[in-house]
CSV table of C-alpha atoms in Angstrom, one decimal:
chain,number,residue,atom,x,y,z
D,3,MET,CA,-20.5,-5.4,-3.3
D,4,SER,CA,-20.4,-7.2,-0.1
D,5,GLU,CA,-22.8,-6.2,3.0
D,6,ALA,CA,-20.7,-4.2,4.6
D,7,GLU,CA,-19.8,-1.8,1.9
D,8,ARG,CA,-23.4,-1.4,0.7
D,9,GLU,CA,-24.8,2.1,2.2
D,10,THR,CA,-27.7,2.4,4.2
D,11,PRO,CA,-30.2,3.9,1.8
D,12,VAL,CA,-32.5,6.5,2.8
D,13,PHE,CA,-36.3,6.4,2.0
D,14,ASP,CA,-37.1,10.2,1.4
D,15,ALA,CA,-40.8,11.9,1.5
D,16,ASP,CA,-41.6,11.2,-2.3
D,17,PHE,CA,-40.8,7.4,-1.5
D,18,ARG,CA,-43.1,7.5,1.7
D,19,ALA,CA,-45.8,9.5,-0.5
D,20,ARG,CA,-45.8,6.9,-3.1
D,21,PHE,CA,-45.6,4.3,-0.6
D,22,GLU,CA,-48.8,5.3,1.6
D,23,THR,CA,-50.4,5.4,-2.0
D,24,LEU,CA,-49.6,2.0,-2.4
D,25,LEU,CA,-51.5,1.3,0.6
D,26,ALA,CA,-54.5,3.2,0.1
D,27,TRP,CA,-54.8,1.4,-3.5
D,28,ARG,CA,-54.0,-2.2,-2.0
D,29,ARG,CA,-57.4,-4.0,-2.9
D,30,ASP,CA,-58.7,-7.3,-1.7
D,31,VAL,CA,-59.5,-8.0,-5.7
D,32,ARG,CA,-62.7,-10.4,-6.7
D,33,ARG,CA,-62.8,-9.5,-10.2
D,34,PHE,CA,-60.3,-10.3,-13.0
D,35,ARG,CA,-59.1,-10.4,-15.8
D,36,ARG,CA,-58.3,-14.2,-17.6
D,37,ASP,CA,-54.9,-12.9,-19.2
D,38,PRO,CA,-52.3,-14.4,-16.7
D,39,PRO,CA,-49.4,-11.7,-15.4
D,40,PRO,CA,-46.3,-13.3,-16.8
D,41,GLU,CA,-44.8,-16.5,-15.0
D,42,ASP,CA,-41.2,-14.9,-14.1
D,43,LEU,CA,-42.9,-12.1,-12.8
D,44,VAL,CA,-45.3,-14.2,-10.4
D,45,GLU,CA,-41.4,-16.1,-9.4
D,46,HIS,CA,-40.5,-12.8,-8.7
D,47,LEU,CA,-43.4,-11.9,-6.3
D,48,LEU,CA,-42.5,-14.9,-4.3
D,49,THR,CA,-38.8,-14.4,-3.6
D,50,LEU,CA,-39.6,-10.9,-2.5
D,51,ALA,CA,-43.0,-12.4,-0.3
D,52,ALA,CA,-40.1,-14.5,1.6
D,53,ARG,CA,-38.3,-11.3,2.5
D,54,ALA,CA,-40.9,-11.2,4.8
D,55,PRO,CA,-40.2,-11.3,8.8
D,56,SER,CA,-40.1,-15.0,10.3
D,57,VAL,CA,-39.6,-16.1,13.9
D,58,GLY,CA,-36.7,-17.3,14.5
D,59,LEU,CA,-35.9,-17.1,11.0
D,60,SER,CA,-37.7,-19.7,10.4
D,61,GLU,CA,-39.3,-18.9,6.6
D,62,PRO,CA,-42.3,-21.4,7.0
D,63,TRP,CA,-44.1,-20.6,4.2
D,64,ARG,CA,-45.0,-23.4,1.4
D,65,PHE,CA,-46.3,-21.6,-1.9
D,66,VAL,CA,-48.3,-24.0,-3.4
D,67,LEU,CA,-49.2,-22.5,-7.4
D,68,VAL,CA,-52.8,-24.9,-8.2
D,69,GLU,CA,-52.5,-25.3,-11.8
D,70,SER,CA,-54.7,-28.4,-12.2
D,71,ALA,CA,-58.2,-28.0,-13.3
D,72,ASP,CA,-59.4,-30.8,-10.9
D,73,ARG,CA,-57.9,-29.5,-8.1
D,74,ARG,CA,-58.8,-26.1,-8.9
D,75,ALA,CA,-62.6,-27.3,-9.2
D,76,ALA,CA,-62.0,-28.7,-6.0
D,77,VAL,CA,-61.4,-26.0,-4.4
D,78,ARG,CA,-64.2,-24.2,-5.9
D,79,ALA,CA,-66.4,-26.9,-4.4
D,80,SER,CA,-65.4,-26.6,-1.2
D,81,PHE,CA,-65.9,-22.4,-1.3
D,82,GLN,CA,-69.3,-23.0,-2.7
D,83,ARG,CA,-70.4,-25.5,0.3
D,84,CYS,CA,-69.0,-23.2,3.0
D,85,ASN,CA,-70.6,-20.0,1.1
D,86,GLU,CA,-74.1,-21.3,1.2
D,87,ALA,CA,-73.5,-22.7,4.8
D,88,ALA,CA,-73.1,-18.7,5.4
D,89,LEU,CA,-75.5,-17.5,3.7
D,90,ALA,CA,-77.7,-19.2,5.8
D,91,GLY,CA,-76.5,-17.7,8.7
D,92,TYR,CA,-78.2,-14.2,7.7
D,93,GLU,CA,-81.5,-13.2,7.7
D,94,GLY,CA,-83.8,-10.1,5.8
D,95,GLU,CA,-81.7,-7.3,4.3
D,96,LYS,CA,-78.5,-9.0,5.2
D,97,ALA,CA,-78.9,-12.0,3.3
D,98,LYS,CA,-79.8,-10.2,0.6
D,99,LEU,CA,-77.1,-8.0,0.6
D,100,TYR,CA,-74.4,-10.9,1.5
D,101,ALA,CA,-75.8,-13.6,-1.9
D,102,GLY,CA,-75.1,-10.3,-3.9
D,103,LEU,CA,-71.7,-10.4,-2.8
D,104,LYS,CA,-68.7,-11.8,-5.5
D,105,LEU,CA,-66.8,-13.0,-2.6
D,106,SER,CA,-63.9,-14.7,-4.5
D,107,GLY,CA,-62.3,-14.7,-7.7
D,108,LEU,CA,-61.8,-18.3,-8.0
D,109,GLU,CA,-63.4,-18.8,-11.5
D,110,ASP,CA,-61.5,-16.2,-13.8
D,111,ALA,CA,-58.0,-15.8,-12.1
D,112,PRO,CA,-55.4,-17.2,-14.1
D,113,VAL,CA,-53.4,-17.7,-10.6
D,114,HIS,CA,-54.4,-19.5,-7.9
D,115,LEU,CA,-51.8,-19.9,-4.8
D,116,ALA,CA,-52.1,-21.6,-1.7
D,117,VAL,CA,-50.0,-20.8,1.2
D,118,PHE,CA,-48.8,-23.2,3.9
D,119,ALA,CA,-46.8,-22.8,6.9
D,120,GLU,CA,-45.0,-25.8,7.8
D,121,GLU,CA,-45.9,-25.9,11.8
D,122,ASP,CA,-42.9,-27.2,13.6
D,123,PRO,CA,-39.9,-26.1,10.6
D,124,ASP,CA,-36.5,-27.2,12.0
D,125,GLN,CA,-35.1,-23.8,10.6
D,126,GLY,CA,-34.6,-21.9,13.2
D,127,ALA,CA,-34.7,-24.0,15.8
D,128,GLY,CA,-37.2,-23.6,17.7
D,129,LEU,CA,-36.5,-20.1,18.9
D,130,GLY,CA,-38.9,-17.6,19.6
D,131,ARG,CA,-41.9,-19.9,19.6
D,132,GLN,CA,-41.5,-21.5,22.6
D,133,THR,CA,-44.9,-20.0,24.4
D,134,MET,CA,-46.4,-18.5,21.0
D,135,PRO,CA,-46.2,-21.1,18.7
D,136,GLU,CA,-48.7,-19.5,16.4
D,137,THR,CA,-46.2,-16.8,15.7
D,138,VAL,CA,-45.0,-19.6,12.9
D,139,ARG,CA,-48.4,-19.3,10.5
D,140,TYR,CA,-47.8,-15.2,11.5
D,141,SER,CA,-45.0,-15.3,9.7
D,142,VAL,CA,-46.6,-16.9,6.6
D,143,VAL,CA,-49.1,-14.1,6.8
D,144,SER,CA,-46.4,-11.6,6.7
D,145,ALA,CA,-45.2,-13.2,3.7
D,146,ILE,CA,-48.7,-12.8,2.1
D,147,GLN,CA,-49.2,-8.9,3.3
D,148,THR,CA,-45.6,-8.6,1.5
D,149,LEU,CA,-46.8,-10.3,-1.6
D,150,TRP,CA,-50.1,-8.6,-1.5
D,151,LEU,CA,-48.1,-5.0,-1.9
D,152,ALA,CA,-45.8,-6.1,-4.2
D,153,ALA,CA,-48.1,-7.6,-6.6
D,154,ARG,CA,-49.7,-4.3,-6.2
D,155,ALA,CA,-46.9,-2.6,-7.2
D,156,HIS,CA,-46.5,-4.4,-10.4
D,157,GLY,CA,-50.4,-3.8,-11.7
D,158,VAL,CA,-51.3,-7.3,-10.3
D,159,GLY,CA,-54.4,-8.1,-8.0
D,160,LEU,CA,-54.7,-10.4,-4.9
D,161,GLY,CA,-57.9,-11.9,-3.3
D,162,TRP,CA,-57.5,-13.5,-0.4
D,163,VAL,CA,-60.6,-16.3,-0.4
D,164,SER,CA,-61.0,-18.0,3.4
D,165,ILE,CA,-64.5,-19.0,2.7
D,166,LEU,CA,-63.7,-22.9,2.2
D,167,GLU,CA,-62.8,-25.8,4.6
D,168,PRO,CA,-58.8,-26.0,5.6
D,169,GLU,CA,-58.6,-30.1,5.0
D,170,ALA,CA,-59.8,-29.9,1.7
D,171,VAL,CA,-57.8,-27.2,0.2
D,172,ALA,CA,-54.9,-29.2,2.0
D,173,ARG,CA,-55.4,-32.4,0.4
D,174,ALA,CA,-56.3,-30.6,-2.9
D,175,CYS,CA,-53.0,-29.1,-2.9
D,176,ASN,CA,-50.9,-32.4,-1.5
D,177,ALA,CA,-50.0,-31.0,0.9
D,178,ALA,CA,-47.6,-32.3,3.3
D,179,ALA,CA,-49.7,-33.6,6.3
D,180,ASP,CA,-47.7,-31.1,8.9
D,181,TRP,CA,-48.8,-28.2,6.6
D,182,ILE,CA,-51.1,-26.0,7.7
D,183,LEU,CA,-53.4,-23.7,5.6
D,184,ILE,CA,-52.9,-20.0,6.2
D,185,GLY,CA,-54.7,-18.8,2.8
D,186,TYR,CA,-56.0,-19.3,-0.5
D,187,LEU,CA,-54.9,-16.4,-3.1
D,188,CYS,CA,-56.2,-15.8,-6.5
D,189,LEU,CA,-53.4,-13.3,-8.7
D,190,GLY,CA,-54.4,-11.8,-11.8
D,191,TYR,CA,-54.7,-8.3,-13.4
D,192,PRO,CA,-57.8,-6.6,-11.5
D,193,GLU,CA,-60.9,-5.7,-14.2
D,194,ARG,CA,-60.8,-2.3,-12.4
D,195,GLU,CA,-58.8,-0.3,-10.0
D,196,SER,CA,-60.2,1.4,-6.5
D,197,GLU,CA,-59.4,3.1,-3.3
D,198,THR,CA,-62.6,2.2,-1.5
D,199,PRO,CA,-63.0,-1.7,0.0
D,200,GLU,CA,-65.4,-3.6,-2.5
D,201,LEU,CA,-67.1,-4.4,1.0
D,202,GLN,CA,-67.7,-0.7,1.6
D,203,GLN,CA,-69.0,-0.2,-2.0
D,204,ALA,CA,-71.2,-2.9,-1.7
D,205,GLY,CA,-72.6,-1.3,1.7
D,206,TRP,CA,-72.1,-4.3,3.8
D,207,GLU,CA,-69.0,-2.4,6.1
D,208,GLU,CA,-67.5,0.4,6.6
D,209,ARG,CA,-63.7,1.5,7.5
D,210,ARG,CA,-63.5,3.3,11.1
D,211,ALA,CA,-61.1,6.0,11.9
D,212,ALA,CA,-57.8,4.3,13.2
D,213,ALA,CA,-57.5,6.7,16.4
D,214,ALA,CA,-60.5,4.6,17.9
D,215,ARG,CA,-58.6,2.0,17.7
D,216,ILE,CA,-55.2,3.2,19.5
D,217,PHE,CA,-55.5,3.0,23.6
D,218,ARG,CA,-52.6,4.2,26.3
D,219,VAL,CA,-51.8,2.4,29.4
E,9,MET,CA,-61.6,15.3,-4.7
E,10,SER,CA,-64.2,12.8,-4.8
E,11,GLU,CA,-63.4,8.8,-5.0
E,12,ALA,CA,-64.6,8.6,-9.1
E,13,GLU,CA,-62.5,11.7,-9.7
E,14,ARG,CA,-59.4,10.3,-8.5
E,15,GLU,CA,-56.8,9.0,-11.1
E,16,THR,CA,-55.2,5.4,-10.2
E,17,PRO,CA,-52.2,5.5,-9.2
E,18,VAL,CA,-49.2,4.1,-11.6
E,19,PHE,CA,-45.9,2.5,-9.7
E,20,ASP,CA,-43.3,2.7,-12.1
E,21,ALA,CA,-40.0,0.6,-11.8
E,22,ASP,CA,-38.3,3.5,-9.9
E,23,PHE,CA,-40.9,3.0,-7.3
E,24,ARG,CA,-40.4,-0.7,-7.3
E,25,ALA,CA,-37.1,-0.5,-6.9
E,26,ARG,CA,-37.4,1.7,-4.0
E,27,PHE,CA,-39.8,-0.8,-2.8
E,28,GLU,CA,-38.0,-3.9,-3.1
E,29,THR,CA,-35.1,-1.8,-1.1
E,30,LEU,CA,-37.5,-0.9,1.8
E,31,LEU,CA,-37.8,-4.7,1.7
E,32,ALA,CA,-34.4,-5.9,2.0
E,33,TRP,CA,-33.4,-3.0,4.6
E,34,ARG,CA,-36.6,-4.1,7.1
E,35,ARG,CA,-34.9,-5.9,10.1
E,36,ASP,CA,-36.1,-7.0,13.6
E,37,VAL,CA,-34.4,-4.3,15.9
E,38,ARG,CA,-33.4,-5.5,19.4
E,39,ARG,CA,-31.2,-2.4,19.6
E,40,PHE,CA,-32.9,1.1,19.7
E,41,ARG,CA,-31.4,4.4,20.2
E,42,ARG,CA,-33.3,6.2,23.6
E,43,ASP,CA,-34.9,9.5,21.6
E,44,PRO,CA,-38.3,8.3,20.8
E,45,PRO,CA,-39.9,8.9,17.6
E,46,PRO,CA,-42.4,12.0,17.6
E,47,GLU,CA,-45.7,10.9,18.7
E,48,ASP,CA,-47.6,12.2,15.8
E,49,LEU,CA,-44.9,10.1,13.7
E,50,VAL,CA,-46.4,6.9,15.9
E,51,GLU,CA,-49.7,8.1,15.5
E,52,HIS,CA,-49.3,8.4,11.8
E,53,LEU,CA,-47.6,5.2,11.7
E,54,LEU,CA,-50.7,3.7,13.5
E,55,THR,CA,-53.1,5.0,11.2
E,56,LEU,CA,-51.1,3.3,8.2
E,57,ALA,CA,-51.0,-0.1,10.0
E,58,ALA,CA,-54.7,0.9,9.6
E,59,ARG,CA,-54.8,0.4,5.8
E,60,ALA,CA,-54.1,-3.7,6.0
E,61,PRO,CA,-56.9,-6.2,4.6
E,62,SER,CA,-58.9,-7.6,7.2
E,63,VAL,CA,-61.9,-10.1,6.9
E,64,GLY,CA,-64.7,-9.2,6.5
E,65,LEU,CA,-63.3,-5.3,6.7
E,66,SER,CA,-63.7,-5.8,10.4
E,67,GLU,CA,-60.5,-4.2,10.8
E,68,PRO,CA,-59.7,-6.0,14.4
E,69,TRP,CA,-56.4,-4.5,15.7
E,70,ARG,CA,-56.1,-3.4,19.0
E,71,PHE,CA,-53.1,-1.1,19.2
E,72,VAL,CA,-52.2,-0.2,23.2
E,73,LEU,CA,-49.2,2.3,23.6
E,74,VAL,CA,-47.7,0.7,27.4
E,75,GLU,CA,-46.6,3.8,28.7
E,76,SER,CA,-46.3,2.6,32.3
E,77,ALA,CA,-43.0,1.8,33.9
E,78,ASP,CA,-44.8,-0.5,35.9
E,79,ARG,CA,-46.5,-2.3,33.1
E,80,ARG,CA,-43.5,-2.2,31.2
E,81,ALA,CA,-41.4,-3.5,34.3
E,82,ALA,CA,-44.2,-6.9,34.3
E,83,VAL,CA,-44.0,-7.3,30.4
E,84,ARG,CA,-39.7,-7.5,30.8
E,85,ALA,CA,-40.5,-10.0,34.2
E,86,SER,CA,-42.7,-12.6,31.3
E,87,PHE,CA,-39.8,-12.4,29.0
E,88,GLN,CA,-37.1,-13.1,31.5
E,89,ARG,CA,-38.8,-16.0,32.2
E,90,CYS,CA,-39.8,-17.5,29.4
E,91,ASN,CA,-36.1,-16.6,28.0
E,92,GLU,CA,-34.8,-18.8,31.0
E,93,ALA,CA,-37.1,-21.6,30.2
E,94,ALA,CA,-36.1,-21.4,26.6
E,95,LEU,CA,-32.3,-21.0,27.1
E,96,ALA,CA,-33.1,-24.1,29.3
E,97,GLY,CA,-34.3,-26.3,26.1
E,98,TYR,CA,-30.7,-26.1,24.2
E,99,GLU,CA,-27.7,-27.9,24.7
E,100,GLY,CA,-23.9,-27.7,24.1
E,101,GLU,CA,-23.1,-24.9,21.2
E,102,LYS,CA,-26.8,-24.0,20.4
E,103,ALA,CA,-27.2,-23.0,24.0
E,104,LYS,CA,-24.3,-21.2,24.2
E,105,LEU,CA,-25.1,-19.0,21.3
E,106,TYR,CA,-28.5,-18.5,22.4
E,107,ALA,CA,-27.2,-16.9,25.8
E,108,GLY,CA,-25.4,-14.3,23.5
E,109,LEU,CA,-28.4,-13.7,21.7
E,110,LYS,CA,-29.9,-10.1,22.5
E,111,LEU,CA,-33.7,-11.5,21.8
E,112,SER,CA,-35.7,-8.1,22.7
E,113,GLY,CA,-35.0,-4.1,23.3
E,114,LEU,CA,-37.6,-4.3,26.0
E,115,GLU,CA,-34.8,-2.4,27.9
E,116,ASP,CA,-34.1,0.9,25.9
E,117,ALA,CA,-36.8,0.9,23.1
E,118,PRO,CA,-38.3,4.4,23.6
E,119,VAL,CA,-41.7,3.0,22.4
E,120,HIS,CA,-43.1,-0.5,23.9
E,121,LEU,CA,-46.5,-1.3,21.8
E,122,ALA,CA,-48.8,-4.5,22.3
E,123,VAL,CA,-51.3,-5.3,19.6
E,124,PHE,CA,-54.6,-7.4,20.4
E,125,ALA,CA,-57.1,-9.0,17.7
E,126,GLU,CA,-60.5,-8.3,19.4
E,127,GLU,CA,-61.5,-12.1,18.6
E,128,ASP,CA,-65.2,-11.6,17.6
E,129,PRO,CA,-65.9,-7.9,16.7
E,130,ASP,CA,-69.1,-6.8,15.3
E,131,GLN,CA,-67.8,-5.1,12.3
E,132,GLY,CA,-68.0,-7.0,9.3
E,133,ALA,CA,-70.8,-8.9,10.5
E,134,GLY,CA,-68.7,-12.3,10.8
E,135,LEU,CA,-68.9,-12.3,6.9
E,136,GLY,CA,-65.5,-14.6,6.1
E,137,ARG,CA,-64.4,-16.2,9.2
E,138,GLN,CA,-67.0,-18.9,9.3
E,139,THR,CA,-64.8,-22.1,8.8
E,140,MET,CA,-61.5,-20.1,9.1
E,141,PRO,CA,-62.1,-17.8,11.9
E,142,GLU,CA,-58.6,-17.1,12.9
E,143,THR,CA,-57.9,-14.7,9.8
E,144,VAL,CA,-59.4,-12.4,13.0
E,145,ARG,CA,-55.8,-13.2,13.8
E,146,TYR,CA,-53.9,-12.9,10.8
E,147,SER,CA,-55.5,-9.6,10.0
E,148,VAL,CA,-54.0,-8.0,12.9
E,149,VAL,CA,-50.8,-9.5,11.3
E,150,SER,CA,-51.1,-8.0,8.4
E,151,ALA,CA,-51.2,-4.3,9.8
E,152,ILE,CA,-48.2,-5.3,12.2
E,153,GLN,CA,-46.2,-6.4,8.7
E,154,THR,CA,-47.7,-2.7,7.0
E,155,LEU,CA,-46.2,-0.9,10.5
E,156,TRP,CA,-43.1,-2.6,10.3
E,157,LEU,CA,-42.5,-1.5,7.0
E,158,ALA,CA,-43.8,1.8,6.7
E,159,ALA,CA,-41.9,2.7,10.3
E,160,ARG,CA,-38.8,1.2,8.2
E,161,ALA,CA,-39.5,4.2,5.6
E,162,HIS,CA,-39.7,6.4,8.7
E,163,GLY,CA,-36.6,5.4,9.6
E,164,VAL,CA,-37.9,3.8,12.9
E,165,GLY,CA,-36.9,0.3,13.7
E,166,LEU,CA,-39.5,-2.3,15.0
E,167,GLY,CA,-38.6,-5.3,17.0
E,168,TRP,CA,-41.6,-8.2,17.5
E,169,VAL,CA,-40.9,-9.9,21.3
E,170,SER,CA,-42.8,-13.0,21.0
E,171,ILE,CA,-40.8,-14.7,24.1
E,172,LEU,CA,-43.5,-14.0,26.1
E,173,GLU,CA,-46.7,-15.4,28.2
E,174,PRO,CA,-49.6,-13.7,26.4
E,175,GLU,CA,-51.7,-13.8,29.0
E,176,ALA,CA,-49.2,-11.7,31.7
E,177,VAL,CA,-49.0,-9.4,29.1
E,178,ALA,CA,-52.4,-9.3,28.7
E,179,ARG,CA,-53.0,-8.5,32.0
E,180,ALA,CA,-50.3,-6.1,32.3
E,181,CYS,CA,-51.9,-4.3,29.2
E,182,ASN,CA,-55.1,-4.2,30.7
E,183,ALA,CA,-56.7,-5.5,27.8
E,184,ALA,CA,-60.3,-6.7,27.3
E,185,ALA,CA,-61.1,-10.1,27.8
E,186,ASP,CA,-61.9,-10.5,24.5
E,187,TRP,CA,-58.9,-9.5,23.2
E,188,ILE,CA,-56.3,-12.0,22.2
E,189,LEU,CA,-52.2,-10.9,21.8
E,190,ILE,CA,-51.2,-11.0,18.6
E,191,GLY,CA,-47.4,-9.4,18.8
E,192,TYR,CA,-45.7,-7.3,21.6
E,193,LEU,CA,-43.9,-4.4,19.5
E,194,CYS,CA,-40.3,-2.6,19.8
E,195,LEU,CA,-39.8,0.3,18.1
E,196,GLY,CA,-37.4,3.4,17.9
E,197,TYR,CA,-34.8,4.8,16.0
E,198,PRO,CA,-32.1,1.9,15.8
E,199,GLU,CA,-28.2,2.0,16.6
E,200,ARG,CA,-27.5,0.8,13.3
E,201,GLU,CA,-28.9,-0.3,9.8
E,202,SER,CA,-27.7,-3.6,8.7
E,203,GLU,CA,-29.3,-5.7,5.4
E,204,THR,CA,-28.4,-8.7,7.4
E,205,PRO,CA,-30.9,-10.4,9.8
E,206,GLU,CA,-29.5,-10.6,13.4
E,207,LEU,CA,-29.9,-14.0,13.5
E,208,GLN,CA,-27.7,-14.3,10.5
E,209,GLN,CA,-25.0,-12.3,11.7
E,210,ALA,CA,-24.9,-14.0,15.2
E,211,GLY,CA,-24.7,-17.6,13.4
E,212,TRP,CA,-28.1,-18.9,14.4
E,213,GLU,CA,-29.5,-19.5,11.5
E,214,GLU,CA,-29.0,-18.3,7.6
E,215,ARG,CA,-31.9,-17.5,4.9
E,216,ARG,CA,-32.6,-20.3,1.9
E,217,ALA,CA,-33.7,-19.6,-1.3
E,218,ALA,CA,-37.4,-18.7,-1.9
E,219,ALA,CA,-37.1,-20.9,-5.1
E,220,ALA,CA,-37.0,-23.9,-2.8
E,221,ARG,CA,-40.5,-22.9,-1.5
E,222,ILE,CA,-42.7,-23.0,-4.6
E,223,PHE,CA,-44.2,-26.0,-5.2
E,224,ARG,CA,-47.0,-26.5,-8.0
E,225,VAL,CA,-49.6,-29.2,-8.5
């Protein structure tokens, strides 16, 4: 069917309620089952991620599925270095709490996905990013959040690992010189589901009311 | 109902199909009707945006609804300066094409929303952002993409304006010194809906196949 003939969809109250439930049950997952999601499902999810907005239609996302055991080990080693350094920055009760947190699913997650931004893509011819070039990277973040929601709708959990050295990860992924690491993601079926963020369950931090973040000028 | 008692939701094939339709029909809108969405709907959408993931549960998003005519005029003036400078960077056919594009809905959109990141929030106690502090800004981008989808589900269009001087916009919004502009958003009911990005309709750029962006190492 051609574009012109396709009818504008209507999203009803029932869909919107389910969508809100999806937002509520999207979690940063760190505990994964080892059975992998089907390969074609992972590719389908990446296709959906590429439905994200991008500055100037530049589509700067570059998805690297990290499959080699050696490369994964290099990423885990980077996490361990960074995590020990981070722990050293806390004291007393907060240090004890930090040491008990599980902050990545790098050991168990069946799928490892490094997501990069091509910093200065030809596509889009530079439109929209002369004064705010960071919008290239932001486009890739939009793709990650889209992936996150699509994955959850399929029962697949995603965990974003940011306790890493971006350059070490880029090397481990054989990334091109002009690619910037945006996020290193673990994907797989979660061990359990929850509506409450794991950091809140662990007593590290609590959600605050959104209303307090809204201002009018 | 307490957390423990609440049942894990199941997202079925019907919901997933509608969700994919939502992703397909989310557009960067630049042509708005002037009738405003209800104020409580806008606040509800911001509450949903705050369901986004954030590094260390830091929730660094700060939403500023820009209502004053003078402040809006200052933002429009910044857009005009930047857009003229951007146009001067193109030549020949591309310059002609650029000059004909409508790149913002700043004149007509009933709702103007500036979204900032608080660069070094207390909330979250720094967790997850020692080596990649940009994840604070990325958390706010995730909130914007969440808002974008939630708005579309309610028939509300969103346009992200990035052809702006971030410092001028921050001043116009009376932003705190440690807030960084992530995006300036126009919201309102769109004049028309489409499945095809406006830049593609205008012949500026085309979407590419997502498969070409997937690599394995």
